[in-house]
Amino acid sequence: MSEAPYKLGLTSLARETRHEALPVEGALPPWLHGTLVRNGPAKFEVGDRSYNHWFDGLAMLHAFTFADGEVGYANRFLNSTSYRQAEATGTIQRSEFATDPCRSIFGRVMAMFRPQITDNANINVMRLADQYVALTETPLPIRFDPETLETLGEMGYEDHLPGDITTAHPHVDPDSGTLYSYTTAFGKTSTYQLYKLTPGSRTRTPLGSLSVDEPAYMHSFAMTEEHLILAAFPFVVNPLELAFSGKPFIANYHWRPERGTQFHVFDRAEGTHLATCAGPPFFAFHHINAFATGDGRLAVDLAGYPDASVVDRLFLNRLREGIGERAAADPWRFHLDLKTEIARKEVLSETGLELPRIDYARVNGRPYRFVWGTGNRVPGHFTDQLVRIDVSTGEAHTWYAEGCYPGEPVFVARPGATTEGDGVLLSVVLDATAETSFLLVLDADTLEERARATVPHAIPFGFHGQYLSGKPNTLHR
Ligand code: CO
């Protein structure tokens, strides 16, 4: 069996540490005062069992705190119920994305009545109802202290909005701070339920819903200044199968290309369902941006795949052997015509990307030019470069270094910036040769390296992070 050169990025990290100042090469921008908090899996085995999939591992938070040209680092496991039960019993106790606990027949029947859904919030972090929370796709946000990374417990909502799963990628209106998201409620008829949450509130306001027979697996969604858009890919589940198959969550989803992709468009203010535009079958985890182009037309940009087989390529055994193919999606734009209800595809660039980020506060929901993401230079080398794509021309800049595997590049705007993309990118990079990771700071415009700060261990590949400017407990994103 071959072994992937980046395997250390899929190896458990047991050590929890805190360093006041990491060694820095180059110069950190003097204006960088804040904390990058990142989330991702860091424990892939419990007792003698291994989780099956990259998305299953137990969550760890990492904080890089910038002040006065220096950067500190801390990391800590998220003390979720899933984590505590795994630690206490030495066995996997909760159902994850692609791993189920081993159960006797009796245990399986009992689990049907008392579903042990996971609160292993390993995908993203954000500020929600004036709290900092870690998020996954079950609607159980876990609060944490961004300074100490201490877990503070589940953030309960003060409502009874239905929903079994949700997205770890809510949208936020940067002016009002209002959050927009959705849940999927499984049943004889299933429902996509959109909602909004105003700052400081824990009561979600329903915003419109849609009944469906077989709900799609949707990792994220799109928001323009006036619309919310759910791209329902033909990767769908029969809720009865989900309840009774005895198979892990994602194994119940099936690729049904004959259904095509349905773009459900809602009015953002009222929640009214405006149109469902029919597009070709494809799959995506991540939306990039969306905006109105006039005359009842919308542009919806995302990191697309021809089908959902990427989900299978991210099983840990396959990833650790080396996937042997390109680890990137393609930047596609779908032109939605709300009158004809047809969605037409345009390829924005020949350069692939994943984990896309934009200058969110400035351009989300509006026409824009730049997207940054991870990319793939050598097929089989997983994410071995960072890219900046100009979506107006398709032109791309890249950053790469021998034996290095970068994660999601988080854009941080320079204070006082007046143009899109004026700032830096922060990315955690695995240096497989040195067997350590470093925090990379790039000029967001040119992708030239400005600084790197080396961490004393290798950080397993994570998913998403957010930059909190200023002192974390006193500030707003
Ligand atoms: Co994601």
XYZ file of C-alpha atoms and ligand atoms in Angstrom:
478
model
C 0.000 0.000 0.000
C 1.415 3.378 -0.964
C 1.468 6.238 1.469
C 0.548 9.800 0.652
C 3.315 12.381 1.201
C 0.824 14.542 3.123
C -0.269 11.719 5.463
C 0.804 13.676 8.546
C -2.115 16.004 7.801
C -4.466 13.079 8.461
C -2.727 11.847 11.618
C -4.144 12.452 15.111
C -2.646 15.233 17.194
C -2.875 14.543 20.934
C -0.893 17.505 22.263
C -2.684 20.607 23.533
C -0.275 23.546 23.842
C 0.023 27.296 24.276
C 2.893 29.468 22.979
C 3.106 33.193 23.629
C 5.244 33.900 20.564
C 6.029 31.607 17.636
C 9.296 32.019 15.713
C 8.545 34.276 12.711
C 10.377 34.523 9.380
C 9.643 37.706 7.444
C 7.515 40.502 8.857
C 3.915 40.304 10.012
C 1.828 43.306 8.940
C 1.928 45.759 11.880
C -1.836 46.327 11.575
C -2.662 42.647 12.171
C -4.250 42.722 15.637
C -6.672 39.886 16.191
C -7.137 36.147 16.316
C -7.496 33.557 13.598
C -9.556 30.699 15.054
C -9.550 27.518 13.001
C -11.548 24.317 13.332
C -10.985 20.792 12.088
C -10.641 17.162 13.070
C -7.600 16.174 15.159
C -8.416 12.750 16.587
C -9.165 10.003 14.095
C -9.142 6.976 16.434
C -11.104 6.091 19.561
C -9.926 2.993 21.407
C -9.109 0.435 18.726
C -11.492 1.901 16.147
C -10.811 4.511 13.513
C -13.284 6.982 12.099
C -13.942 6.318 8.415
C -13.922 9.770 6.864
C -11.954 13.057 7.034
C -15.202 14.781 8.104
C -15.637 12.452 11.132
C -12.597 13.218 13.329
C -13.041 14.850 16.729
C -12.864 18.650 16.637
C -9.890 20.694 17.756
C -9.728 24.493 17.829
C -6.534 26.358 16.951
C -6.012 30.049 17.730
C -3.322 32.290 16.216
C -3.273 35.598 18.088
C -1.554 38.554 16.402
C -0.327 41.637 18.275
C 2.595 44.020 17.790
C 4.271 42.015 15.034
C 4.154 38.775 17.009
C 1.876 35.754 16.882
C 0.907 33.379 19.691
C -0.627 29.939 19.241
C -2.896 27.673 21.264
C -4.802 24.497 20.453
C -7.433 22.597 22.395
C -9.940 19.830 21.747
C -13.565 20.896 21.639
C -15.054 19.348 24.765
C -18.283 18.212 23.097
C -20.497 15.400 24.373
C -19.159 13.255 21.515
C -15.593 13.943 22.673
C -16.323 13.374 26.376
C -18.157 10.105 25.715
C -15.360 8.881 23.448
C -12.759 9.757 26.098
C -14.768 8.224 28.955
C -15.665 4.932 27.272
C -12.836 4.454 24.770
C -15.453 3.769 22.099
C -17.212 5.785 19.404
C -20.587 6.678 20.923
C -22.205 9.019 18.407
C -23.052 8.861 14.723
C -20.794 11.012 12.585
C -20.922 11.904 8.863
C -19.668 8.487 7.711
C -19.049 6.507 10.921
C -21.585 4.936 13.252
C -21.031 3.477 16.709
C -20.968 -0.329 16.802
C -24.300 -1.368 18.225
C -25.979 -4.596 19.143
C -29.406 -5.169 17.582
C -30.923 -3.955 20.848
C -28.709 -0.854 20.871
C -29.704 -0.110 17.300
C -33.403 -0.254 18.129
C -32.906 1.922 21.202
C -30.866 4.398 19.142
C -33.807 4.781 16.795
C -35.904 6.115 19.630
C -33.148 8.156 21.237
C -30.996 9.281 18.344
C -27.459 10.026 19.510
C -26.703 12.703 16.978
C -23.274 14.185 17.170
C -22.307 17.567 18.572
C -18.748 17.116 17.291
C -18.656 20.619 15.808
C -15.529 20.296 13.663
C -16.374 22.326 10.518
C -16.465 26.046 11.200
C -16.516 28.766 13.882
C -18.436 32.009 14.043
C -19.935 34.695 16.199
C -23.584 33.818 16.854
C -25.970 35.610 19.242
C -22.953 37.416 20.746
C -21.242 34.123 21.472
C -18.371 32.361 19.730
C -19.476 28.951 18.550
C -18.114 25.928 16.743
C -20.446 24.573 14.061
C -21.162 21.332 12.289
C -24.170 20.096 10.293
C -26.275 19.090 13.275
C -28.016 22.152 14.751
C -26.026 22.044 18.028
C -23.584 24.995 18.101
C -20.959 24.648 20.836
C -19.807 27.830 22.600
C -16.141 28.470 23.301
C -13.945 31.211 24.737
C -11.797 32.536 21.861
C -8.999 33.536 24.258
C -8.595 30.303 26.226
C -10.352 27.996 23.691
C -12.231 26.583 26.662
C -15.522 24.884 25.701
C -18.499 26.590 27.364
C -21.303 24.188 26.402
C -24.074 23.982 23.866
C -25.766 27.172 22.658
C -29.470 26.371 22.786
C -31.923 28.275 20.604
C -35.007 29.800 22.227
C -37.417 28.530 19.604
C -38.806 25.314 18.178
C -37.745 25.688 14.566
C -37.835 22.224 13.014
C -34.632 20.821 11.584
C -32.482 17.702 11.789
C -29.476 19.004 9.895
C -28.213 22.423 8.892
C -25.214 24.122 7.312
C -21.977 25.150 9.013
C -21.847 28.037 6.501
C -24.508 30.586 7.505
C -24.419 33.997 5.794
C -24.213 37.269 7.678
C -25.240 40.715 6.443
C -22.167 42.771 7.368
C -24.210 45.963 7.885
C -27.001 44.671 10.150
C -25.219 41.598 11.537
C -28.321 39.507 10.751
C -27.523 35.859 10.117
C -29.268 33.799 7.419
C -29.309 30.022 7.315
C -31.541 26.979 6.827
C -32.319 23.568 8.225
C -33.516 20.357 6.627
C -36.248 18.546 8.561
C -36.683 14.877 7.623
C -40.130 13.307 7.532
C -42.745 11.678 5.322
C -42.500 14.998 3.549
C -39.213 16.730 4.246
C -38.724 20.484 4.468
C -36.024 23.008 3.728
C -36.620 25.750 6.310
C -34.901 29.120 5.839
C -34.474 31.404 8.840
C -32.810 34.552 10.085
C -31.304 35.414 13.434
C -30.813 39.023 14.502
C -27.717 40.007 16.540
C -27.938 39.076 20.206
C -31.052 36.927 19.721
C -31.326 33.175 20.159
C -34.770 33.032 18.527
C -34.675 32.092 14.866
C -37.309 33.768 12.675
C -38.685 31.402 9.999
C -38.260 32.856 6.514
C -39.974 30.562 4.082
C -39.798 26.884 3.445
C -40.147 24.298 0.728
C -41.414 20.714 0.911
C -39.429 18.049 -0.913
C -39.688 14.273 -1.258
C -35.989 13.424 -1.172
C -33.822 16.202 0.326
C -30.392 16.964 -1.108
C -27.099 17.029 0.772
C -26.247 20.746 0.762
C -23.104 21.880 2.605
C -23.621 25.603 1.938
C -25.934 28.044 0.151
C -25.887 31.425 -1.604
C -27.097 34.906 -0.675
C -27.410 38.034 -2.810
C -28.532 41.430 -1.488
C -32.146 40.350 -2.123
C -32.179 36.561 -2.462
C -31.415 33.329 -0.656
C -30.617 30.424 -2.977
C -30.509 26.707 -2.168
C -28.730 24.641 -4.809
C -30.329 21.205 -4.420
C -27.885 18.830 -6.116
C -29.125 15.420 -7.242
C -27.332 13.793 -4.269
C -30.439 12.924 -2.297
C -31.758 10.776 0.508
C -34.962 8.894 1.160
C -35.726 9.831 4.800
C -37.107 6.333 5.501
C -33.832 4.817 4.370
C -31.960 7.289 6.576
C -34.031 6.225 9.585
C -33.964 2.458 9.069
C -31.001 1.433 6.888
C -28.554 1.134 9.783
C -25.930 2.745 7.539
C -23.921 5.865 8.492
C -25.510 9.220 7.571
C -23.919 9.957 4.198
C -24.098 6.333 2.961
C -27.862 6.831 2.626
C -27.471 9.564 -0.001
C -27.609 8.522 -3.676
C -26.520 10.153 -6.919
C -29.606 10.653 -9.123
C -28.338 12.630 -12.128
C -31.683 12.365 -13.924
C -33.073 14.854 -11.384
C -30.637 17.607 -12.399
C -29.803 20.394 -9.960
C -32.622 22.603 -8.724
C -31.790 26.157 -7.672
C -34.536 27.194 -5.234
C -34.624 31.009 -5.110
C -36.282 32.868 -2.210
C -36.862 36.532 -1.480
C -34.441 37.399 1.323
C -36.672 39.929 3.099
C -39.984 38.019 3.000
C -38.886 34.425 2.476
C -41.232 34.001 -0.493
C -40.294 31.210 -2.906
C -39.697 33.067 -6.191
C -38.555 30.363 -8.601
C -36.855 27.003 -8.988
C -34.347 27.093 -11.843
C -33.384 23.802 -13.475
C -29.685 23.159 -14.079
C -27.520 20.197 -15.084
C -26.586 17.533 -12.520
C -23.470 18.456 -10.523
C -22.287 18.673 -6.918
C -20.545 21.237 -4.707
C -19.609 21.690 -1.094
C -18.926 25.417 -1.293
C -20.590 28.421 -2.791
C -18.277 31.303 -3.662
C -20.638 34.259 -4.127
C -23.909 35.258 -5.821
C -25.400 38.511 -7.099
C -28.221 39.932 -9.181
C -27.320 40.868 -12.755
C -30.557 42.714 -13.626
C -33.749 41.785 -15.434
C -34.637 38.895 -13.133
C -31.287 37.202 -13.534
C -28.815 35.998 -10.905
C -25.226 34.778 -11.023
C -24.442 31.940 -8.595
C -20.745 31.049 -8.319
C -19.542 27.878 -6.667
C -16.739 25.313 -6.541
C -18.361 22.542 -8.583
C -17.731 18.864 -9.270
C -19.272 16.806 -12.100
C -20.808 14.462 -9.486
C -20.759 13.592 -5.762
C -17.937 11.019 -5.961
C -15.654 13.510 -4.176
C -17.409 12.475 -0.947
C -15.971 8.972 -1.394
C -12.496 10.264 -2.265
C -12.317 11.883 1.192
C -12.553 8.604 3.135
C -9.453 8.448 5.331
C -8.096 5.185 3.916
C -8.299 6.519 0.361
C -6.847 9.922 1.282
C -3.969 8.359 3.213
C -3.041 6.105 0.276
C -3.039 9.104 -2.066
C -6.099 9.870 -4.132
C -4.162 10.036 -7.400
C -6.390 12.699 -8.890
C -6.923 16.416 -8.719
C -8.007 17.639 -5.284
C -9.911 20.694 -6.444
C -13.293 21.668 -7.740
C -13.857 24.084 -10.624
C -15.089 27.667 -10.393
C -18.434 27.622 -12.149
C -21.029 30.352 -12.561
C -24.689 29.472 -13.019
C -26.779 32.127 -14.726
C -30.276 31.800 -13.255
C -33.183 33.270 -15.176
C -36.086 33.614 -12.746
C -38.601 34.003 -15.629
C -37.683 30.942 -17.706
C -36.518 29.056 -14.568
C -33.440 27.779 -16.349
C -29.865 27.752 -14.988
C -27.023 27.902 -17.518
C -23.421 27.023 -16.643
C -20.302 29.090 -17.363
C -16.727 28.042 -16.511
C -14.982 30.963 -14.798
C -11.405 29.683 -14.949
C -9.346 26.634 -15.899
C -7.700 26.825 -12.459
C -9.359 24.632 -9.843
C -9.995 25.504 -6.220
C -11.604 24.384 -2.974
C -12.302 26.041 0.406
C -13.056 29.342 -1.404
C -12.937 32.692 0.408
C -13.796 36.201 -0.777
C -13.493 39.752 0.602
C -16.784 38.894 2.306
C -17.680 42.109 4.133
C -17.104 44.142 0.980
C -18.489 41.959 -1.835
C -20.734 39.157 -0.604
C -24.027 39.294 -2.499
C -22.605 41.830 -4.962
C -20.591 41.792 -8.201
C -16.958 40.997 -7.369
C -13.640 39.956 -8.901
C -11.498 37.838 -6.591
C -11.754 34.436 -4.969
C -8.976 32.720 -3.036
C -8.805 29.031 -2.263
C -6.710 25.920 -1.939
C -5.704 24.283 -5.187
C -3.898 21.327 -6.628
C -0.679 21.555 -8.650
C 0.528 17.933 -8.772
C -2.331 15.432 -9.216
C -2.397 13.118 -6.192
C -0.744 15.708 -3.949
C -4.010 16.818 -2.354
C -4.085 20.586 -1.691
C -0.532 21.617 -2.573
C -1.095 25.251 -3.583
C -3.071 28.394 -2.881
C -4.792 30.249 -5.693
C -6.248 33.653 -6.354
C -8.633 33.692 -9.310
C -9.919 36.829 -11.011
C -13.438 35.683 -11.931
C -13.764 38.473 -14.502
C -10.865 37.124 -16.609
C -10.201 33.596 -15.295
C -6.592 34.599 -14.618
C -4.945 32.923 -11.615
C -2.022 33.578 -9.282
C -0.639 30.701 -7.251
C 1.572 30.107 -4.218
C 3.264 26.770 -3.577
C 6.359 25.379 -1.885
C 7.971 21.951 -2.146
C 6.485 19.447 0.317
C 3.947 21.973 1.635
C 0.166 21.493 1.899
C -1.816 24.654 2.640
C -5.308 24.861 4.104
C -8.137 27.351 3.571
C -6.790 30.887 2.966
C -8.692 33.350 5.169
C -8.786 36.880 3.759
C -8.173 39.734 6.217
C -8.782 43.254 4.916
C -6.255 45.954 5.754
C -7.880 48.542 8.039
C -8.870 51.492 5.870
C -8.800 49.444 2.663
C -10.936 50.959 -0.092
C -10.597 48.303 -2.793
C -11.543 44.638 -2.989
C -8.734 42.317 -1.965
C -6.517 44.894 -0.203
C -5.186 42.806 2.679
C -3.531 39.510 3.516
C -4.337 35.803 3.432
C -3.787 33.582 6.464
C -3.336 29.867 5.833
C -2.132 26.979 7.991
C 0.375 24.982 5.949
C 1.700 21.465 6.621
C 5.438 21.213 5.907
C 5.666 17.443 5.412
C 9.484 17.462 5.273
C 9.920 19.361 8.546
C 6.962 17.459 10.081
C 5.568 20.727 11.422
C 2.956 23.257 10.326
C 3.292 26.997 9.899
C 0.956 29.935 9.693
C 1.549 31.554 6.310
C 0.846 35.235 5.641
C 0.531 36.177 1.953
C -0.164 39.435 0.229
C -3.733 38.787 -0.967
C -3.165 40.648 -4.235
C 0.092 39.106 -5.452
C 0.247 35.941 -3.306
C 3.783 36.941 -2.344
C 4.915 35.605 1.002
C 5.143 38.208 3.777
C 5.774 36.011 6.796
C 5.522 32.528 8.241
C 5.309 31.498 11.895
C 6.256 27.922 12.724
C 4.202 25.778 15.091
C 6.098 23.082 17.052
C 3.915 20.251 15.684
C 2.039 19.184 12.570
C -1.573 20.394 12.529
C -4.012 17.930 10.944
C -5.796 19.311 7.865
C -8.720 21.434 9.019
C -11.746 22.882 7.316
C -12.655 26.473 8.109
C -11.618 29.406 10.280
C -12.531 33.024 10.956
C -10.442 36.041 11.754
C -11.656 38.024 14.768
C -10.150 41.496 14.722
C -9.090 43.232 17.936
C -9.297 41.567 21.311
C -11.639 38.652 20.738
C -13.984 39.211 23.648
C -14.655 42.847 22.904
C -15.052 42.977 19.190
C -17.302 42.304 16.277
C -16.343 40.468 13.121
Co -17.277 23.826 4.374
